[in-house]
Amino acid sequence: MAKFSLCLLLLFAVLVGHGIVELEATHHIYSRLQTPQNETKTPWDYRFQPYRTGYHFQPPWHWINDPNGPMIYKGIYHLFYQYNPKGAVWGNIVWAHSTSRDLINWFPHPPTIFPSQKSDVNGCWSGSATILPGEKPVILYTGIDPDKKQVQNIAYPKDLSDPYLKEWVKSDKNPLMAPDNVNNINASSFRDPTTAWQGPDNIWRVAIGSKINDLGFAILYKSKDFLNWVKAKRPLHATRHTGMWECVDFYPVATNSQCGLDTSTLGPNVKHVLKISLDDTKHDYYTIGSYNYTTDKYTPDKGLIDGDAGLKYDYGKFYASKTFFDSAKNRRILWGWINESQSVADDIKKGWAGVQAIPRNIYLDGSGKQLVQWPVSELEQLRSSPPVNVFDKRLEAGELHEVTGVTAAQYRPRWTHAQWLCNTKNASVRGGLGPFGLRVLASSDSQEYTSVFFRVFKKADNKPVVLMCSDQSRSSLNEDNDKTTYGAFVDVDPIKEKLSLRSLIDHSIVESFGGSGRACITARVYPITAIEDKARLYAFNNATEGVTISTLSAWSMKKAQIS
């Protein structure tokens, strides 16, 4: 039952002032699943659903959300995630578990952590893994106790000689951290412990998201032995008007290298990243700043903003993310949850909901002002050869060019200024330099398509500004879907450097990286007609000036092994 996909490399060149802008786009696109001989398609059989992903992580059935405790142990990558084993809606949450040798092909194991103690009888919510000295992994996670209070628990591998860590045991001292009348913690907003870090004083620290009214903050706890934890006098960081901080992540990044750092790393060439998942907006925001381990205070760099006006990992559907240090390849890897855009009724009908984004390598940009994200290189192993190539193809103003020879299948919004611009100046609104980009998961009659594109504006001082958009407004004829259009400004100078776009297209996912990973936008789309072999792929230029496709390359790709 073979299933193949496609990787498309596209290079545009357009004139901007006295420079050349190059738009490079890589696409991974899946074709339809063939029905095995003597088998009949049934609507409940996930193998024959046109929206099932081919290389993004998802189990065969049911609801998933936050990635939890990713790590590498004895050469094996581990992904735990929030999972409902009983249905396609949130509830009955346990920690499901899969392992991989390459972050792309995954093998499932039985759930690792599930309600079995008084401290987690009503649910085992998100948390993180920490590798203790001696290569001993532990998990800190949020449990829901009989009074529906959120408390923090610990679990250990039963057998450290097992590289797959299939069995875990919980401490009889759980919960290790709990709200009470003394520590002034909101018992319904106290969750998602971070990976712990150890200071030069050998004391461990861990941060836990919380709020009081609209004040969001990361509570700090300290421990000498990882079992007895004491709440610090002050939070690691706090910001008003942000609400609940979920899935806090806190980690160091190198200022002079793209290499990742162990979570406990300090030094002169080190900055720190504080990421918060805002419950009010369902987006992940981050700041870059300085951490003083003596005072245990984090201070964002000047000009960076906490909350929903600040930097995002991803400007589309991407939430509850979690990083880990990959010691085998000296890099930091980012996981994130991609939620649905269909109705709950549609999720129940198809029997599953939620997907994990492709794991991304994440590091500090050379400017020191933002992070860069890029799909892990292991994804390229799915490419087959030879590619389909197109060179020096001129797209005149308003022209649409179909890429043939491949199979092209795979809330009320809070508007940012970029998102507002993308919404008012969507792919159908012509400008001088843009929109130009890609039309994916498109029907042949242009009734359905998703556009990923750029516009180049000029500021009052004639300096160019680059806007990246992912326009879902015409993605589906199903009006019940969330078809929010997303946008982000890309911090590149198109006169001095090339402008790149890489999009991973996988049935119902369009995961895009602009400016070599400086801006990321992920969308879920559910076309009705542009599915399987009826989906089309186009390069387009709806600007008033012409564009030249310097290079277009498309690779067929094999299906990842995810079960």
Coordinates of C-alpha atoms in Angstrom, one line a residue:
M1 CA 0.0 0.0 0.0
A2 CA 2.5 2.6 -1.2
K3 CA 2.0 6.3 -0.7
F4 CA 4.3 8.9 -2.2
S5 CA 4.8 12.6 -1.8
L6 CA 6.7 15.4 -3.4
C7 CA 9.3 18.0 -2.5
L8 CA 9.2 21.1 -4.6
L9 CA 12.0 23.6 -4.8
L10 CA 11.0 26.9 -6.3
L11 CA 13.2 30.0 -7.0
F12 CA 11.8 33.4 -8.1
A13 CA 13.7 36.5 -9.1
V14 CA 12.0 39.9 -9.1
L15 CA 13.5 43.3 -9.4
V16 CA 13.4 45.5 -6.3
G17 CA 15.2 48.8 -6.6
H18 CA 18.7 47.9 -7.7
G19 CA 18.7 44.4 -6.1
I20 CA 17.3 40.9 -6.8
V21 CA 14.8 39.1 -4.6
E22 CA 14.9 35.3 -4.8
L23 CA 11.9 33.4 -3.5
E24 CA 12.8 29.8 -2.8
A25 CA 10.1 27.3 -1.8
T26 CA 10.3 23.7 -0.9
H27 CA 7.1 21.6 -0.8
H28 CA 6.4 18.2 0.5
I29 CA 3.1 17.0 -0.8
Y30 CA 1.4 13.7 -0.5
S31 CA -0.7 11.9 -3.1
R32 CA -3.8 9.7 -2.5
L33 CA -3.7 6.4 -0.7
Q34 CA -4.4 3.5 -3.0
T35 CA -7.0 1.0 -1.9
P36 CA -5.5 -2.5 -1.4
Q37 CA -6.9 -5.1 -3.7
N38 CA -10.0 -6.8 -2.4
E39 CA -10.6 -4.1 0.2
T40 CA -13.4 -1.5 0.3
K41 CA -13.2 2.1 1.4
T42 CA -15.2 2.8 4.5
P43 CA -15.6 6.3 5.9
W44 CA -14.3 5.3 9.3
D45 CA -11.1 3.7 8.0
Y46 CA -8.4 6.3 8.7
R47 CA -6.2 4.8 5.9
F48 CA -8.5 6.1 3.2
Q49 CA -9.2 9.6 4.6
P50 CA -7.9 12.4 2.3
Y51 CA -6.9 14.6 5.3
R52 CA -4.7 12.1 7.0
T53 CA -1.1 13.3 7.1
G54 CA 1.7 11.3 5.5
Y55 CA 4.8 12.5 7.4
H56 CA 3.6 14.7 10.2
F57 CA 3.3 12.8 13.5
Q58 CA -0.2 11.6 14.4
P59 CA -1.5 8.3 15.9
P60 CA -4.1 6.3 13.9
W61 CA -7.0 7.5 16.1
H62 CA -8.4 9.9 18.7
W63 CA -7.4 13.3 20.1
I64 CA -3.9 14.5 20.7
N65 CA -2.6 17.8 21.9
D66 CA 0.6 19.1 23.6
P67 CA 4.0 17.4 22.9
N68 CA 5.4 16.4 26.3
G69 CA 8.9 15.5 27.5
P70 CA 10.8 15.1 24.2
M71 CA 14.3 13.8 24.7
I72 CA 17.0 11.6 23.4
Y73 CA 18.1 8.6 25.5
K74 CA 20.7 6.0 24.4
G75 CA 20.4 7.1 20.8
I76 CA 16.6 6.8 20.8
Y77 CA 14.3 9.9 20.4
H78 CA 11.3 9.9 22.6
L79 CA 8.1 11.8 22.1
F80 CA 5.3 11.8 24.7
Y81 CA 2.1 13.6 24.0
Q82 CA -1.3 14.4 25.5
Y83 CA -3.7 11.8 24.2
N84 CA -7.3 10.8 24.7
P85 CA -7.5 7.0 24.2
K86 CA -11.3 7.0 24.1
G87 CA -12.2 9.6 21.5
A88 CA -11.5 12.5 19.1
V89 CA -12.3 15.3 21.6
W90 CA -10.3 16.5 24.6
G91 CA -10.7 14.4 27.8
N92 CA -9.4 11.2 29.6
I93 CA -5.9 12.6 29.1
V94 CA -2.8 10.3 29.4
W95 CA 0.8 10.5 28.2
A96 CA 1.1 8.5 25.0
H97 CA 4.6 7.5 23.9
S98 CA 6.4 6.8 20.6
T99 CA 10.1 6.4 19.8
S100 CA 12.3 7.0 16.7
R101 CA 15.8 6.8 15.5
D102 CA 15.5 9.8 13.1
L103 CA 12.6 12.1 14.4
I104 CA 10.6 11.2 11.2
N105 CA 9.7 7.5 11.4
W106 CA 8.0 6.6 14.7
F107 CA 7.1 3.4 16.6
P108 CA 4.3 3.5 19.2
H109 CA 4.4 2.1 22.8
P110 CA 1.7 1.8 25.4
P111 CA 0.8 5.0 27.3
T112 CA 3.6 5.9 29.8
I113 CA 1.8 8.0 32.4
F114 CA -1.9 7.6 33.2
P115 CA -4.1 8.2 36.3
S116 CA -3.1 5.8 39.0
Q117 CA -2.4 7.9 42.1
K118 CA -4.4 10.3 44.2
S119 CA -2.3 13.2 42.9
D120 CA -3.3 12.5 39.2
V121 CA -6.6 10.7 39.6
N122 CA -8.4 13.3 37.4
G123 CA -5.8 13.6 34.7
C124 CA -2.1 13.6 33.7
W125 CA -1.4 16.9 32.0
S126 CA 1.6 18.4 30.4
G127 CA 5.2 18.4 31.7
S128 CA 8.8 17.9 30.7
A129 CA 11.8 15.5 30.9
T130 CA 15.1 16.3 32.5
I131 CA 18.3 14.2 32.2
L132 CA 19.9 14.0 35.6
P133 CA 23.6 13.3 36.1
G134 CA 24.5 9.8 35.2
E135 CA 22.2 9.9 32.1
K136 CA 19.1 9.3 34.3
P137 CA 15.9 10.7 32.8
V138 CA 13.0 11.9 34.9
I139 CA 9.6 13.4 34.1
L140 CA 7.9 16.2 36.0
Y141 CA 4.2 16.5 35.0
T142 CA 1.0 18.1 36.2
G143 CA -1.6 15.9 37.8
I144 CA -5.2 16.8 38.7
D145 CA -6.0 15.6 42.2
P146 CA -9.4 14.7 43.7
D147 CA -10.2 18.3 44.5
K148 CA -9.4 19.3 40.8
K149 CA -6.3 21.1 42.1
Q150 CA -3.3 21.2 39.8
V151 CA -0.2 19.6 41.4
Q152 CA 3.3 18.6 40.2
N153 CA 4.4 15.0 40.2
I154 CA 7.5 13.0 39.2
A155 CA 8.0 9.7 37.4
Y156 CA 11.1 7.6 36.8
P157 CA 12.0 4.9 34.2
K158 CA 11.5 1.4 35.6
D159 CA 14.5 0.0 33.7
L160 CA 17.4 2.4 32.7
S161 CA 18.9 -0.4 30.6
D162 CA 15.8 -0.2 28.3
P163 CA 16.6 2.4 25.6
Y164 CA 12.9 2.6 24.7
L165 CA 11.9 3.4 28.3
K166 CA 8.6 1.6 28.0
E167 CA 7.7 1.5 31.7
W168 CA 7.7 4.3 34.2
V169 CA 7.0 4.4 37.9
K170 CA 5.7 7.3 40.0
S171 CA 7.1 8.4 43.3
D172 CA 5.1 7.7 46.5
K173 CA 6.1 11.2 47.5
N174 CA 3.8 12.8 44.9
P175 CA 2.8 15.5 44.7
L176 CA 6.1 17.2 45.0
M177 CA 4.7 20.7 44.5
A178 CA 1.1 21.7 45.4
P179 CA -0.9 24.9 46.0
D180 CA -1.8 25.7 49.6
N181 CA -3.0 28.6 51.7
V182 CA 0.6 29.6 52.4
N183 CA 2.2 29.9 49.0
N184 CA -0.6 31.9 47.3
I185 CA -0.9 29.8 44.2
N186 CA -4.0 29.6 42.1
A187 CA -4.9 26.0 42.3
S188 CA -6.7 26.0 38.9
S189 CA -3.8 27.7 37.1
F190 CA -0.6 25.9 38.2
R191 CA 0.6 23.6 35.4
D192 CA 3.2 22.4 32.9
P193 CA 6.6 22.3 34.6
T194 CA 9.6 23.0 32.4
T195 CA 12.7 21.0 31.9
A196 CA 14.8 21.7 35.0
W197 CA 18.1 23.4 35.0
Q198 CA 21.0 23.3 37.5
G199 CA 23.0 26.3 38.5
P200 CA 26.7 26.5 39.5
D201 CA 25.4 26.1 43.1
N202 CA 24.2 22.6 42.2
I203 CA 20.6 23.6 43.0
W204 CA 17.9 22.6 40.5
R205 CA 15.3 25.1 39.3
V206 CA 12.0 24.5 37.5
A207 CA 9.4 27.0 36.3
I208 CA 5.7 26.4 36.3
G209 CA 3.1 28.5 34.5
S210 CA 0.4 30.4 36.5
K211 CA -1.7 33.5 36.7
I212 CA -3.5 35.7 39.2
N213 CA -6.3 37.7 37.5
D214 CA -4.6 38.9 34.3
L215 CA -1.1 38.7 35.7
G216 CA 0.7 35.9 34.0
F217 CA 3.9 34.5 35.5
A218 CA 6.3 31.6 35.8
I219 CA 6.6 30.3 39.4
L220 CA 10.1 29.2 40.3
Y221 CA 10.9 26.2 42.5
K222 CA 14.3 25.1 43.7
S223 CA 15.6 21.7 44.9
K224 CA 18.9 20.1 46.0
D225 CA 17.8 16.6 45.4
F226 CA 15.0 16.9 42.7
L227 CA 12.5 15.6 45.3
N228 CA 12.1 18.3 47.9
W229 CA 11.1 21.5 46.2
V230 CA 10.8 25.0 47.7
K231 CA 9.0 27.9 46.1
A232 CA 11.2 30.9 45.4
K233 CA 10.2 34.3 46.8
R234 CA 9.8 35.8 43.3
P235 CA 8.7 34.4 40.0
L236 CA 11.2 33.9 37.2
H237 CA 9.3 36.5 35.2
A238 CA 5.8 38.0 35.2
T239 CA 3.8 40.3 32.9
R240 CA 0.4 42.0 33.4
H241 CA -2.5 41.7 30.9
T242 CA -1.3 38.3 29.6
G243 CA -3.4 35.8 31.5
M244 CA -2.5 32.2 32.0
W245 CA 1.0 31.1 30.9
E246 CA 0.8 27.5 29.7
C247 CA 3.6 25.2 28.7
V248 CA 6.4 27.6 29.7
D249 CA 9.8 26.8 28.1
F250 CA 13.1 28.3 29.3
Y251 CA 16.4 27.5 27.7
P252 CA 19.8 29.0 26.6
V253 CA 20.8 29.8 23.1
A254 CA 24.3 30.5 21.8
T255 CA 25.1 34.0 20.5
N256 CA 28.0 32.9 18.4
S257 CA 26.8 29.6 17.0
Q258 CA 23.8 27.7 15.6
C259 CA 24.6 24.8 17.9
G260 CA 22.2 23.9 20.7
L261 CA 23.0 24.1 24.3
D262 CA 22.2 21.9 27.3
T263 CA 19.5 23.5 29.4
S264 CA 21.8 24.2 32.3
T265 CA 24.4 26.1 30.2
L266 CA 25.5 29.6 31.3
G267 CA 28.3 31.8 30.0
P268 CA 29.4 35.0 28.3
N269 CA 28.1 33.9 24.8
V270 CA 24.7 32.8 26.0
K271 CA 21.3 34.3 25.9
H272 CA 18.1 32.8 27.3
V273 CA 14.7 32.3 25.7
L274 CA 11.4 32.4 27.6
K275 CA 8.5 31.0 25.7
I276 CA 4.9 31.2 26.9
S277 CA 1.8 29.7 25.5
L278 CA -1.0 32.1 26.2
D279 CA -4.2 30.4 27.1
D280 CA -6.2 33.5 26.0
T281 CA -4.9 33.6 22.4
K282 CA -3.8 30.0 21.8
H283 CA -0.4 31.2 20.4
D284 CA 3.2 30.7 21.5
Y285 CA 5.2 33.9 22.2
Y286 CA 8.8 34.3 23.2
T287 CA 11.4 36.8 24.2
I288 CA 15.2 36.7 24.2
G289 CA 17.0 38.1 27.2
S290 CA 19.4 37.7 30.1
Y291 CA 19.1 35.3 33.1
N292 CA 20.8 36.1 36.4
Y293 CA 21.1 32.8 38.2
T294 CA 22.1 34.5 41.4
T295 CA 18.8 36.4 41.7
D296 CA 17.0 33.9 39.5
K297 CA 15.6 36.8 37.4
Y298 CA 15.0 36.8 33.7
T299 CA 15.0 40.1 31.9
P300 CA 13.9 40.4 28.2
D301 CA 16.2 42.4 25.9
K302 CA 15.3 46.0 25.4
G303 CA 12.6 46.4 22.8
L304 CA 11.2 42.9 23.0
I305 CA 7.5 42.6 24.1
D306 CA 5.9 40.0 26.4
G307 CA 2.5 38.8 25.3
D308 CA 0.4 38.9 22.2
A309 CA 2.2 41.9 20.6
G310 CA 5.5 40.1 20.8
L311 CA 7.4 37.6 18.7
K312 CA 5.7 34.3 17.9
Y313 CA 7.3 30.9 17.1
D314 CA 4.6 30.5 14.4
Y315 CA 1.9 32.9 13.3
G316 CA -0.6 30.2 12.4
K317 CA -1.9 27.1 14.2
F318 CA 1.0 26.1 16.4
Y319 CA 0.6 25.8 20.2
A320 CA 1.9 24.3 23.5
S321 CA 5.3 23.8 22.0
K322 CA 8.3 22.2 23.7
T323 CA 12.0 22.1 23.0
F324 CA 14.8 19.7 24.0
F325 CA 18.5 19.5 23.6
D326 CA 19.6 16.8 21.2
S327 CA 23.0 15.9 22.6
A328 CA 23.7 13.5 19.8
K329 CA 23.7 16.2 17.1
N330 CA 24.4 19.2 19.3
R331 CA 21.1 21.0 18.4
R332 CA 17.9 22.2 20.0
I333 CA 14.7 20.7 18.6
L334 CA 11.3 22.3 18.7
W335 CA 8.0 20.4 18.8
G336 CA 4.6 22.0 18.5
W337 CA 0.9 21.0 18.4
I338 CA -1.1 21.8 15.2
N339 CA -4.8 22.0 16.2
E340 CA -7.8 21.4 13.8
S341 CA -9.7 23.8 11.7
Q342 CA -12.7 21.6 11.2
S343 CA -15.7 21.5 13.6
V344 CA -15.9 19.1 16.5
A345 CA -18.6 17.2 14.7
D346 CA -16.2 16.7 11.7
D347 CA -13.4 15.6 14.1
I348 CA -15.7 13.0 15.7
K349 CA -16.8 11.8 12.2
K350 CA -13.2 11.3 11.0
G351 CA -12.2 9.7 14.4
W352 CA -9.1 11.8 15.1
A353 CA -8.0 15.4 15.9
G354 CA -4.6 17.0 16.3
V355 CA -1.2 16.6 14.6
Q356 CA 2.4 17.4 15.7
A357 CA 4.4 19.8 13.5
I358 CA 7.5 18.6 11.9
P359 CA 10.3 18.9 14.5
R360 CA 12.3 22.0 13.9
N361 CA 15.9 22.9 14.5
I362 CA 15.8 26.2 16.4
Y363 CA 18.6 28.7 17.1
L364 CA 19.4 32.4 17.5
D365 CA 19.5 34.5 14.4
G366 CA 22.8 36.3 13.6
S367 CA 21.1 39.6 14.5
G368 CA 20.4 38.4 18.0
K369 CA 16.9 39.8 17.7
Q370 CA 14.9 36.6 17.0
L371 CA 15.0 32.9 16.6
V372 CA 15.3 30.9 13.4
Q373 CA 13.4 27.6 12.8
W374 CA 14.0 25.0 10.1
P375 CA 12.7 21.5 9.6
V376 CA 15.1 18.9 10.7
S377 CA 17.4 17.6 8.0
E378 CA 16.2 14.1 8.5
L379 CA 13.0 14.9 6.6
E380 CA 15.0 15.0 3.4
Q381 CA 15.5 11.2 3.6
L382 CA 12.0 10.8 2.3
R383 CA 12.9 12.4 -1.0
S384 CA 13.1 10.2 -4.0
S385 CA 15.0 11.0 -7.2
P386 CA 15.1 12.3 -9.8
P387 CA 13.4 15.6 -9.3
V388 CA 11.2 17.5 -11.8
N389 CA 13.1 20.7 -12.8
V390 CA 12.0 24.0 -14.4
F391 CA 14.5 26.7 -15.1
D392 CA 14.2 30.4 -16.0
K393 CA 10.4 30.4 -16.3
R394 CA 9.0 33.9 -16.7
L395 CA 5.7 34.6 -15.0
E396 CA 4.1 37.7 -16.4
A397 CA 1.8 40.0 -14.4
G398 CA -1.3 38.0 -13.4
E399 CA 0.1 34.7 -14.7
L400 CA -0.5 31.2 -13.1
H401 CA 1.9 28.4 -13.8
E402 CA 0.8 24.8 -13.0
V403 CA 3.5 22.4 -11.7
T404 CA 2.9 19.2 -13.6
G405 CA 4.5 15.8 -13.5
V406 CA 3.8 15.3 -9.8
T407 CA 0.8 14.5 -7.7
A408 CA -0.1 17.7 -5.7
A409 CA -2.1 16.3 -2.9
Q410 CA -1.1 16.8 0.7
Y411 CA -12.0 31.7 17.0
R412 CA -12.6 34.7 16.1
P413 CA -9.2 36.0 15.1
R414 CA -7.0 38.4 17.0
W415 CA -5.5 40.5 14.3
T416 CA -1.9 41.6 14.4
H417 CA -0.9 44.4 11.9
A418 CA 0.7 41.9 9.6
Q419 CA -2.4 39.6 9.8
W420 CA -4.7 42.5 9.2
L421 CA -2.7 43.4 6.1
C422 CA -2.9 39.8 4.8
N423 CA -6.6 39.8 5.4
T424 CA -7.3 43.0 3.6
K425 CA -4.7 42.5 0.9
N426 CA -5.2 38.8 0.2
A427 CA -3.9 36.9 -2.8
S428 CA -6.6 38.4 -5.1
V429 CA -5.5 42.0 -4.4
R430 CA -2.9 43.1 -6.9
G431 CA 0.1 45.2 -6.0
G432 CA 3.3 46.4 -7.6
L433 CA 5.6 43.8 -6.0
G434 CA 3.2 41.0 -4.9
P435 CA 1.4 38.9 -4.2
F436 CA 3.7 36.3 -5.7
G437 CA 4.2 32.8 -4.3
L438 CA 2.4 29.5 -4.4
R439 CA -1.1 28.3 -4.7
V440 CA -1.4 24.8 -3.1
L441 CA -4.1 22.2 -2.7
A442 CA -5.9 23.9 -5.5
S443 CA -8.8 22.7 -7.6
S444 CA -8.5 22.9 -11.4
D445 CA -11.4 25.4 -11.5
S446 CA -9.8 27.7 -8.9
Q447 CA -12.8 27.3 -6.5
E448 CA -10.5 26.0 -3.8
Y449 CA -6.9 26.9 -3.1
T450 CA -4.6 28.1 -0.3
S451 CA -2.1 30.8 -1.2
V452 CA 1.3 31.3 0.5
F453 CA 2.9 34.5 -0.8
F454 CA 4.9 37.6 -0.2
R455 CA 4.3 41.3 -0.7
V456 CA 7.1 43.9 -0.7
F457 CA 6.2 47.4 0.4
K458 CA 8.2 50.5 0.6
K459 CA 8.4 52.6 3.8
A460 CA 8.5 56.4 3.8
D461 CA 12.3 56.2 3.7
N462 CA 12.0 53.9 0.6
K463 CA 13.4 50.9 2.5
P464 CA 11.6 47.7 1.6
V465 CA 9.3 45.8 4.1
V466 CA 8.5 42.1 3.4
L467 CA 5.1 40.7 4.4
M468 CA 4.5 36.9 4.3
C469 CA 0.9 35.7 4.2
S470 CA -0.9 32.3 4.3
D471 CA -4.3 32.9 2.9
Q472 CA -6.9 30.3 3.7
S473 CA -10.0 32.3 2.7
R474 CA -10.6 30.1 -0.3
S475 CA -9.1 26.9 1.0
S476 CA -12.4 25.0 1.2
L477 CA -16.0 25.1 0.0
N478 CA -16.9 24.0 3.5
E479 CA -18.0 27.2 5.3
D480 CA -17.9 25.5 8.7
N481 CA -14.1 25.4 8.6
D482 CA -11.9 28.0 10.3
K483 CA -10.4 29.8 7.3
T484 CA -8.4 32.5 9.2
T485 CA -5.7 34.2 7.1
Y486 CA -2.3 34.6 8.8
G487 CA 0.5 37.0 8.3
A488 CA 3.9 38.0 9.6
F489 CA 6.6 40.5 8.7
V490 CA 9.9 38.9 7.6
D491 CA 13.0 40.5 8.9
V492 CA 15.0 40.4 5.7
D493 CA 16.4 43.1 3.3
P494 CA 15.3 41.9 -0.1
I495 CA 17.9 44.1 -1.8
K496 CA 20.8 42.5 0.0
E497 CA 19.7 38.9 0.5
K498 CA 17.4 36.4 -1.0
L499 CA 13.9 36.0 0.2
S500 CA 13.0 32.3 0.7
L501 CA 9.9 30.3 1.2
R502 CA 9.7 26.7 2.2
S503 CA 6.3 25.0 2.6
L504 CA 5.6 21.5 3.8
I505 CA 2.2 20.4 2.4
D506 CA 0.8 17.2 3.8
H507 CA -2.9 16.7 2.9
S508 CA -4.5 19.0 5.4
I509 CA -1.3 20.9 6.6
V510 CA 0.5 23.8 5.0
E511 CA 3.5 24.5 7.1
S512 CA 5.6 27.4 5.8
F513 CA 9.0 29.0 6.6
G514 CA 9.8 32.4 5.2
G515 CA 13.1 34.2 5.1
S516 CA 15.1 31.1 5.8
G517 CA 13.1 30.3 8.9
R518 CA 12.7 33.8 10.4
A519 CA 8.9 33.7 10.0
C520 CA 6.8 30.6 10.2
I521 CA 3.1 30.1 9.5
T522 CA 1.2 26.8 9.8
A523 CA -2.3 26.3 8.5
R524 CA -4.9 23.5 8.6
V525 CA -7.0 23.3 5.4
Y526 CA -9.7 20.9 4.4
P527 CA -10.7 21.3 0.7
I528 CA -13.6 19.3 -0.6
T529 CA -12.7 19.0 -4.3
A530 CA -9.0 19.6 -4.2
I531 CA -8.0 16.3 -2.6
E532 CA -6.0 13.3 -3.6
D533 CA -5.3 13.3 -7.4
K534 CA -7.6 16.3 -7.9
A535 CA -5.3 18.7 -6.1
R536 CA -3.2 21.0 -8.1
L537 CA -0.1 23.0 -7.4
Y538 CA 0.7 26.4 -9.0
A539 CA 3.3 29.1 -8.9
F540 CA 1.6 32.5 -9.3
N541 CA 2.3 36.1 -9.7
N542 CA -0.6 38.5 -9.2
A543 CA 1.6 41.6 -9.1
T544 CA 1.6 44.3 -11.8
E545 CA 5.3 43.5 -12.6
G546 CA 6.7 40.2 -14.0
V547 CA 8.5 37.5 -12.0
T548 CA 11.1 35.0 -13.2
I549 CA 11.2 31.5 -11.7
S550 CA 14.9 30.8 -11.8
T551 CA 14.7 27.3 -10.5
L552 CA 11.8 24.9 -9.7
S553 CA 12.6 21.4 -8.5
A554 CA 10.2 18.7 -7.3
W555 CA 11.0 15.5 -5.6
S556 CA 8.7 12.5 -5.0
M557 CA 8.8 11.5 -1.3
K558 CA 8.2 8.2 0.5
K559 CA 5.7 8.0 3.3
A560 CA 7.1 8.2 6.8
Q561 CA 6.5 5.1 9.0
I562 CA 4.2 6.4 11.7
S563 CA 1.9 3.9 13.4

